[in-house]
Structures are given as structure tokens and as C-alpha cells.
mmCIF file of C-alpha atoms in Angstrom:
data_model
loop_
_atom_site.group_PDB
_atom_site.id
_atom_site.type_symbol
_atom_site.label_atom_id
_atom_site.label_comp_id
_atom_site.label_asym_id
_atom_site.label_seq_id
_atom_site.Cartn_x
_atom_site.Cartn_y
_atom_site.Cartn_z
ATOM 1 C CA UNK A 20 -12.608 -7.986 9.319
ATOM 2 C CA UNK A 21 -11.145 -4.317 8.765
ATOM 3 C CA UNK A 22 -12.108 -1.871 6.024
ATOM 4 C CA UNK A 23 -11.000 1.103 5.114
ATOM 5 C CA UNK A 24 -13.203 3.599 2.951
ATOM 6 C CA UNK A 25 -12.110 6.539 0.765
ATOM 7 C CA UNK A 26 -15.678 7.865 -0.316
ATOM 8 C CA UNK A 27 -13.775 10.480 -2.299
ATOM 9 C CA UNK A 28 -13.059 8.736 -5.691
ATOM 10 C CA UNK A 29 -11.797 12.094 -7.695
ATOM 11 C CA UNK A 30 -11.540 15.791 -6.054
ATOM 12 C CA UNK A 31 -10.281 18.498 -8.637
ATOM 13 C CA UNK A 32 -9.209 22.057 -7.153
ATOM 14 C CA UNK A 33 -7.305 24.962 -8.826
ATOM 15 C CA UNK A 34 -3.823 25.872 -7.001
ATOM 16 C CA UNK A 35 -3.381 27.354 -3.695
ATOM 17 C CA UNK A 36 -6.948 25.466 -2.235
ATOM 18 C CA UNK A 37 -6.771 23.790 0.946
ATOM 19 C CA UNK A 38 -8.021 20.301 0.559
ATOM 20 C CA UNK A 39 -9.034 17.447 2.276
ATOM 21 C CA UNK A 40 -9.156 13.487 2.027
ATOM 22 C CA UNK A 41 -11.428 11.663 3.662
ATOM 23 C CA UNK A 42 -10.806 8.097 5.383
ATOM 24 C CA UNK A 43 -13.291 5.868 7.360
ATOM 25 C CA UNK A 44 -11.678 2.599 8.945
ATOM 26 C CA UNK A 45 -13.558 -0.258 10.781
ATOM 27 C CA UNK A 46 -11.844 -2.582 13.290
ATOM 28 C CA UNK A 47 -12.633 -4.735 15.708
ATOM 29 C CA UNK A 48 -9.076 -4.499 17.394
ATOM 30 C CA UNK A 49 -7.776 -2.186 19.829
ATOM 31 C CA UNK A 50 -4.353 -1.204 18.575
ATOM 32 C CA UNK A 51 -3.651 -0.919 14.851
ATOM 33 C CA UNK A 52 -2.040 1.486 12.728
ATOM 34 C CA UNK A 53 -3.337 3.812 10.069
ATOM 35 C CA UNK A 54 -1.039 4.998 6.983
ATOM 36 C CA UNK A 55 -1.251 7.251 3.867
ATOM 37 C CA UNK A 56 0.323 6.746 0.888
ATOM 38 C CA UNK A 57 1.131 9.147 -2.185
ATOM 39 C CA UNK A 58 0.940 7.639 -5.616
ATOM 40 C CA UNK A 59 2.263 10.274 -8.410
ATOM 41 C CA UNK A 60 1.755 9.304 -11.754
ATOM 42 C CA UNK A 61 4.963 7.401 -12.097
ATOM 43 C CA UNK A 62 3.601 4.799 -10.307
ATOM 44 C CA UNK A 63 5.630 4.253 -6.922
ATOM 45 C CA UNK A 64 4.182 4.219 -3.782
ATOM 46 C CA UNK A 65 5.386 6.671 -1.280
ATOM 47 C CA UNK A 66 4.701 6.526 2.299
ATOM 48 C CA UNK A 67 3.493 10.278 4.065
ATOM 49 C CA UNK A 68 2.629 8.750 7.511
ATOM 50 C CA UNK A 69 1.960 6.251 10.338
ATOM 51 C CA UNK A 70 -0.044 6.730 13.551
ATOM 52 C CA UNK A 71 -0.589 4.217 15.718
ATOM 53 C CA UNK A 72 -4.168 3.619 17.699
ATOM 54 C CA UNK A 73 -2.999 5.035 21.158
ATOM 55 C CA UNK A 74 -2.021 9.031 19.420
ATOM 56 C CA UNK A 75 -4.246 10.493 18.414
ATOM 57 C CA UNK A 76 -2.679 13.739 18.481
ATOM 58 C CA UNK A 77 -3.094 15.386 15.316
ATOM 59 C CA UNK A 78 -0.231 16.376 13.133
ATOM 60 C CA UNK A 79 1.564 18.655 10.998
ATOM 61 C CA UNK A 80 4.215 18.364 8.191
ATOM 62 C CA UNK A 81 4.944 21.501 5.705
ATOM 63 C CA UNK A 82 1.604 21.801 4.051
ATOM 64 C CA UNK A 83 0.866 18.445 5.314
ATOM 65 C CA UNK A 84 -1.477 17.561 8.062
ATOM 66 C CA UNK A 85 -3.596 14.839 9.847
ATOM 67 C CA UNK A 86 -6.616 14.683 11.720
ATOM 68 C CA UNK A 87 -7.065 11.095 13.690
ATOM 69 C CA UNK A 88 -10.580 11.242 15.114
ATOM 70 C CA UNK A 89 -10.448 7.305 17.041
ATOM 71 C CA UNK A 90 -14.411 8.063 18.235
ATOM 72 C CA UNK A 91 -15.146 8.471 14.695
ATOM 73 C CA UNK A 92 -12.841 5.934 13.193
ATOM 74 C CA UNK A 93 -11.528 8.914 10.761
ATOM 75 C CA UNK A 94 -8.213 9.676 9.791
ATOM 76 C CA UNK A 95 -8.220 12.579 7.255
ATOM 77 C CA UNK A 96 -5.215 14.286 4.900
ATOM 78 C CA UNK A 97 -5.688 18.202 4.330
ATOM 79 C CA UNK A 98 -3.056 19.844 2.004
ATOM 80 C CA UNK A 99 -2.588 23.322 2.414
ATOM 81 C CA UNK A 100 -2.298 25.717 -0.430
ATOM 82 C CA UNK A 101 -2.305 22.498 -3.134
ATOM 83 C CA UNK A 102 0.187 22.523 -5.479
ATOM 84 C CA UNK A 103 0.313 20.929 -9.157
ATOM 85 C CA UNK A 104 2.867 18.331 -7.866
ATOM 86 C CA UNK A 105 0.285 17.028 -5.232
ATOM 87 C CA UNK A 106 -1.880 15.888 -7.858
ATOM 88 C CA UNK A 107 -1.708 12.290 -7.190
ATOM 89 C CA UNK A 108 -3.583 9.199 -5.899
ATOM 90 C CA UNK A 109 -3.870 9.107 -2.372
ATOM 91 C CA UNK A 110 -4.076 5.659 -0.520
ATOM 92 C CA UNK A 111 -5.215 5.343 3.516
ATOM 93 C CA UNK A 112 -3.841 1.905 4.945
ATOM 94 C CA UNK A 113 -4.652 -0.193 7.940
ATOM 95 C CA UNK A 114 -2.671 -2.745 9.843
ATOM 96 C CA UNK A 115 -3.374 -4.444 13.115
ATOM 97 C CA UNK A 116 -0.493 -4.284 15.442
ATOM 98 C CA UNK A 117 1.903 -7.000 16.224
ATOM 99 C CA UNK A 118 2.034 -10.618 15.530
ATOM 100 C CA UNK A 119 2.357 -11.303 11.727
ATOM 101 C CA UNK A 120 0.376 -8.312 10.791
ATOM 102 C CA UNK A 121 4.157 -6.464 9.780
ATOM 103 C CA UNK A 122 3.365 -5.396 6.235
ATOM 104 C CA UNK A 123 -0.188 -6.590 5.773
ATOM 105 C CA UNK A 124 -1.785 -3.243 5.280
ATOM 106 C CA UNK A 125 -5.872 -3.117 4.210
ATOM 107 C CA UNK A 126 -6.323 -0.203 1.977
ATOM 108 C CA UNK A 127 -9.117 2.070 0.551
ATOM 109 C CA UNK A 128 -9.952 2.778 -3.203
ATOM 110 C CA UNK A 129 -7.751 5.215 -3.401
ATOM 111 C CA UNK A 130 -8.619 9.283 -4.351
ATOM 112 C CA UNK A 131 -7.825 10.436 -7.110
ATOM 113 C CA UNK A 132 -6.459 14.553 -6.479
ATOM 114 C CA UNK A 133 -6.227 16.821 -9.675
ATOM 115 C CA UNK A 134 -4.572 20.086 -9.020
ATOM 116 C CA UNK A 135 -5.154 22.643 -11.878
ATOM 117 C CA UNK A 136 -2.661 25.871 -11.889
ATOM 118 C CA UNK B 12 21.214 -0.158 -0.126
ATOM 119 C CA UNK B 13 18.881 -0.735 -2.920
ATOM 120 C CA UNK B 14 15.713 -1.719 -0.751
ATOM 121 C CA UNK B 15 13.058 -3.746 -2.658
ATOM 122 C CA UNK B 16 13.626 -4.460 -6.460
ATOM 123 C CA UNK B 17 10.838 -5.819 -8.722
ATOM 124 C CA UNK B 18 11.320 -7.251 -11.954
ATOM 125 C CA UNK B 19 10.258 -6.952 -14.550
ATOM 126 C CA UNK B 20 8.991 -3.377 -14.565
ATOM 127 C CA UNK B 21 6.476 -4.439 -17.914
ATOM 128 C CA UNK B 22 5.223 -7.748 -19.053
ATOM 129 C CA UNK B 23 2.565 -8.694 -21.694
ATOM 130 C CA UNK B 24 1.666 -12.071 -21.758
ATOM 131 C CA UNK B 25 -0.584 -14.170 -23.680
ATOM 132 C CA UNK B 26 -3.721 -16.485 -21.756
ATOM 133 C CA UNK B 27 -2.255 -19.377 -20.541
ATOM 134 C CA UNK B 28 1.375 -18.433 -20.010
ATOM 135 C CA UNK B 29 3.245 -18.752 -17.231
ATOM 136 C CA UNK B 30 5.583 -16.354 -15.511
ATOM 137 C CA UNK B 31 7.336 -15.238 -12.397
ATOM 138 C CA UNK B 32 7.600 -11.839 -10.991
ATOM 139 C CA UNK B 33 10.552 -11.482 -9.206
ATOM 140 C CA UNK B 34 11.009 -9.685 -5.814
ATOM 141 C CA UNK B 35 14.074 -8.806 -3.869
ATOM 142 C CA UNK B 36 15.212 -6.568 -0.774
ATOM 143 C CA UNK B 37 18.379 -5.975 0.647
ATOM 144 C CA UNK B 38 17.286 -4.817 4.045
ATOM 145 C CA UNK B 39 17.452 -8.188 6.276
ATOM 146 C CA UNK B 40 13.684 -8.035 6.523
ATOM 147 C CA UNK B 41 11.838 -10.486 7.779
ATOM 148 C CA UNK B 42 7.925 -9.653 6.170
ATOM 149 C CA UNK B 43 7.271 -9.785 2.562
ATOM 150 C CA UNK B 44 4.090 -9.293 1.036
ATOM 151 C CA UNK B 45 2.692 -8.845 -2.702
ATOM 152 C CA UNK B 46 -0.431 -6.821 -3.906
ATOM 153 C CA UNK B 47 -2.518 -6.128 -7.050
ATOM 154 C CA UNK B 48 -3.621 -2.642 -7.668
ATOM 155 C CA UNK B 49 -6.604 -2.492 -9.976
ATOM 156 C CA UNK B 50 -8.930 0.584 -10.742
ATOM 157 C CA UNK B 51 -11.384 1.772 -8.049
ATOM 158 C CA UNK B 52 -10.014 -0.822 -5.458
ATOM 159 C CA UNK B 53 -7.317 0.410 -3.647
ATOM 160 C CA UNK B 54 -4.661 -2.800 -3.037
ATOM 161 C CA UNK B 55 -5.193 -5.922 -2.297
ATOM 162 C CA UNK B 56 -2.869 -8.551 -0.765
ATOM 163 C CA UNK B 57 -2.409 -11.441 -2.685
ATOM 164 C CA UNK B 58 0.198 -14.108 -0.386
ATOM 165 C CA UNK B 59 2.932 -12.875 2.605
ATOM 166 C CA UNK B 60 5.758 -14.157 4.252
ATOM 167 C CA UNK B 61 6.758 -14.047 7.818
ATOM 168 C CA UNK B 62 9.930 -15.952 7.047
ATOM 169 C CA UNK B 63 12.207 -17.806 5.028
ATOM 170 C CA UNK B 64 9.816 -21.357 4.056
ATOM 171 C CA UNK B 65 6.750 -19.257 5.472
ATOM 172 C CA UNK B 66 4.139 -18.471 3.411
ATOM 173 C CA UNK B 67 0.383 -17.577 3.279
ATOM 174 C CA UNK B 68 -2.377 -16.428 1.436
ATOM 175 C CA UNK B 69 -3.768 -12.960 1.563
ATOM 176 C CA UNK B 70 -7.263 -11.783 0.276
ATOM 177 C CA UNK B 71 -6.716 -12.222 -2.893
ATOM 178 C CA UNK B 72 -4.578 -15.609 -3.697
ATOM 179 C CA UNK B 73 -6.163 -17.826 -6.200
ATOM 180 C CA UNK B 74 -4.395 -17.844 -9.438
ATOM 181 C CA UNK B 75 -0.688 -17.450 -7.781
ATOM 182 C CA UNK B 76 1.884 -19.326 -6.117
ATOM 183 C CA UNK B 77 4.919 -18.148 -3.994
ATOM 184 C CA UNK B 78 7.503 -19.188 -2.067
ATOM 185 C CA UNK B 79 10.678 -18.332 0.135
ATOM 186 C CA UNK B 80 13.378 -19.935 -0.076
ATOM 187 C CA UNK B 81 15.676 -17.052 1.208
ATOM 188 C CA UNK B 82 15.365 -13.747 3.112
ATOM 189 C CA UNK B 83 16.001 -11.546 0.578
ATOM 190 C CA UNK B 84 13.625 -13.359 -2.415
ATOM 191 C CA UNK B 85 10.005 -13.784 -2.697
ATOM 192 C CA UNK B 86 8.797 -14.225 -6.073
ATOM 193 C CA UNK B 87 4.988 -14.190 -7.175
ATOM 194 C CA UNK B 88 4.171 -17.174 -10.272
ATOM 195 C CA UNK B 89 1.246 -17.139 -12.099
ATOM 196 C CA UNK B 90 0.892 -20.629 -13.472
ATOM 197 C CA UNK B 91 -1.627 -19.990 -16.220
ATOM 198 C CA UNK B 92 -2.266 -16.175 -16.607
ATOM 199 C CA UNK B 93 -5.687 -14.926 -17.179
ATOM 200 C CA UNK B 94 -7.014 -11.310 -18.653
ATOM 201 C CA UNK B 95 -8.199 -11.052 -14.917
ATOM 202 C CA UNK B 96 -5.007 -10.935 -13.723
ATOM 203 C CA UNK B 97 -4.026 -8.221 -15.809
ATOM 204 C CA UNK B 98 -3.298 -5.773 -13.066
ATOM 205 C CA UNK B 99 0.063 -3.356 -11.442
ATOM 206 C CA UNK B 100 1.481 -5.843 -8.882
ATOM 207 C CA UNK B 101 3.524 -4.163 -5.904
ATOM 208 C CA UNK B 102 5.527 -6.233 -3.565
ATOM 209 C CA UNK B 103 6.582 -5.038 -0.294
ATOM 210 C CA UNK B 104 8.631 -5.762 3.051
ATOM 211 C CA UNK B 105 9.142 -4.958 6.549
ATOM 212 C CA UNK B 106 10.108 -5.656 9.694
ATOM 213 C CA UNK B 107 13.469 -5.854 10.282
ATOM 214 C CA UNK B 108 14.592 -7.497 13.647
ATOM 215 C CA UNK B 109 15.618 -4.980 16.318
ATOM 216 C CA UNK B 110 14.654 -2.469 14.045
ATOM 217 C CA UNK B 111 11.561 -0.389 12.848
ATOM 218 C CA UNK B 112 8.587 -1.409 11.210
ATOM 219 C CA UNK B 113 8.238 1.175 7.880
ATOM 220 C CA UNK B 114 7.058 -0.831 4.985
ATOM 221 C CA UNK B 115 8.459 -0.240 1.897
ATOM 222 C CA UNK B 116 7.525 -0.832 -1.494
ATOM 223 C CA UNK B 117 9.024 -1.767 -5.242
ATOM 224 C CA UNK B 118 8.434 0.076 -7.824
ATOM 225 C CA UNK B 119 5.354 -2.005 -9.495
ATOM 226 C CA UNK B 120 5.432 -4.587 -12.200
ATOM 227 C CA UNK B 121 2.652 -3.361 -14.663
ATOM 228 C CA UNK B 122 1.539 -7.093 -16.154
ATOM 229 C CA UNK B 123 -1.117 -7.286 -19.260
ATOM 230 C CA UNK B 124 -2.823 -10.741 -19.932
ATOM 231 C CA UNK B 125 -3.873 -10.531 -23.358
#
């Protein structure tokens, strides 16, 4: 069975902190994927990134970035310099890879990120 | 391209009503899916598609039916609606053929089971 674990359920910071979300996945499988998603208090979902098993190159986007640690099964989100508009809840996802596992994603709780100006 | 629509956005029903959310995407995708968002759990997956007449239950199922009938429609019944189903329902797709594999999302159907 896979899990995914946001142990994080609120973080509050002021403006311009750097801040991180934590996610813990457990798999038994070999290749998967690993997502984040941005919820904003409208409501949609909107996807931030994908990394697949095999990179685990970290990466950077704007104020963005991701650390993919496979020996720790950890894929954290650290924004930069935090903004109001990143207040939001923040979703990790897992899907196995291949077969019918398109679009059947395994998600954490969910954090919860107030950013205070 | 208006990629997946959900509707309605809001319901409120009463215990024991019956309703359908409906679900459509206009991207020739193969995978749909539908999930429940409640408080301090994250999503889960309720039922999924593969296909056009292929169906199948996620984590979550009991209390729902689906079905496809085409590519572009999957919608999500509740026969009798409980207050425990009272919950933002998301439905998703993927997958298209020859293409990538980004999964995209409606916009969420907020339902209240009074």
C-alpha cells in the first residue's frame, strides 16, 4: 500500500520567510511519481510539479524549489521569501508508474500555509 | 479547450436524495477519476476509469455509483445521500494517447447532505 504523510498540518510565517513543507511517502514499488499541488482559497487544485522515481535531481522554479531525497522517501517544497498569495493548502501526491495507475494519485493531509504581511 | 468541467459547482441536499455530479473533459483522455476532499485528510479516490465501459472502485467507493458510457463523461451518483458524504468532490483526468500524462482537475463540486 502507499502513503504519503504531511506531518505539517498548519505553518504560519510573516512575509519574506523562507519556508518549508514537509512530505514522507512509503512504497513498495520501484518507479512512481511524486506531485505537489497548490490549493488557494478558491478552491481549485493547481498542479506545481512532477518528478518521477529515477531524478532525483533537485529543482528550482522562481521562488519555488524541491528537494527529492529517494533514501529518505522525502520530497519537500521550500518557498523563498513567502508571499501573502502563497498562503494556501499544499497537497504532496503519489502515483505508481504505468499500467492503470494514470490519474490515481495517493495524497497527504494537506498543510495548511498562512502568510501574514 | 475547456479541459474538465464539473457540475454543479454547489449542491445541498436533503438525507436520502439522490443526485448526480456531472463530469466532463474535452481533452480525448483516456483516465478519469473522482475524489472527496474532507478536513485533515488530504483526497481520497472514490471510483476511476481506464476507458469508455471501464470502471472501478478506489479507496473510498461505498455510497456511489459511476459509469462511462463515453470518453468525454464520467458522472459520480449518490443513490441515497448521507451527512457523511457531505464533502468537496474533485474529478479528474489524464492520459491522453500519444500524449503526456499531467492530470488535471475540475474545479470542485462543494455538496452538503443535510
Amino acid at each position: 500500500a502507499q502513503k504519503v504523510t504531511q506531518a505539517q498540518t498548519e505553518i504560519s510565517v510573516v512575509e519574506k520567510e523562507d519556508v518549508t513543507l514537509d512530505c514522507v511517502y512509503e512504497t513498495r514499488d520501484t518507479t512512481y511519481y511524486l506531485f505537489w499541488y497548490k490549493q488557494p482559497p478558491s478552491g481549485e487544485l493547481v498542479f506545481l510539479i512532477r518528478r518521477n522515481s529515477f531524478d532525483e535531481q533537485n529543482e528550482i522554479s522562481g521562488r519555488y524549489s524541491w528537494n527529492f531525497q529517494k533514501s529518505t522517501s522525502s520530497f519537500n517544497f521550500t518557498i523563498t521569501a513567502s508571499q501573502v498569495v502563497d498562503s494556501a493548502v499544499y497537497f504532496c501526491a503519489l502515483r505508481r508508474a504505468g499500467g492503470t495507475s494514470y490519474g490515481k494519485l495517493t495524497f497527504g493531509q494537506g498543510t495548511i500555509l498562512t502568510v501574514h504581511p | 479547450n475547456a479541459g474538465v468541467t464539473q457540475t454543479p459547482k454547489f449542491q445541498v441536499l436533503k438525507t436520502g436524495q439522490s443526485m448526480t455530479l456531472q463530469c466532463a473533459q474535452d481533452m480525448n483522455h483516456e483516465y478519469m477519476s473522482w475524489y472527496r476532499q474532507d478536513p485533515g485528510m488530504g483526497l481520497r479516490l472514490i471510483h476511476y476509469s481506464v476507458g469508455a465501459g471501464i470502471t472501478d472502485q478506489g479507496e473510498v467507493p461505498n455510497g456511489y455509483n459511476v459509469s462511462r458510457s463515453t470518453t468525454e463523461d464520467f458522472p459520480l451518483r449518490l443513490l441515497s445521500a448521507a451527512p457523511s458524504q457531505t464533502s468537496v468532490y474533485f474529478c479528474a483526468s489524464s492520459y491522453q494517447p500519444g500524449g503526456g500524462n499531467t492530470i488535471y482537475f475540475g474545479e470542485g463540486s462543494w455538496l452538503t447532505v443535510v
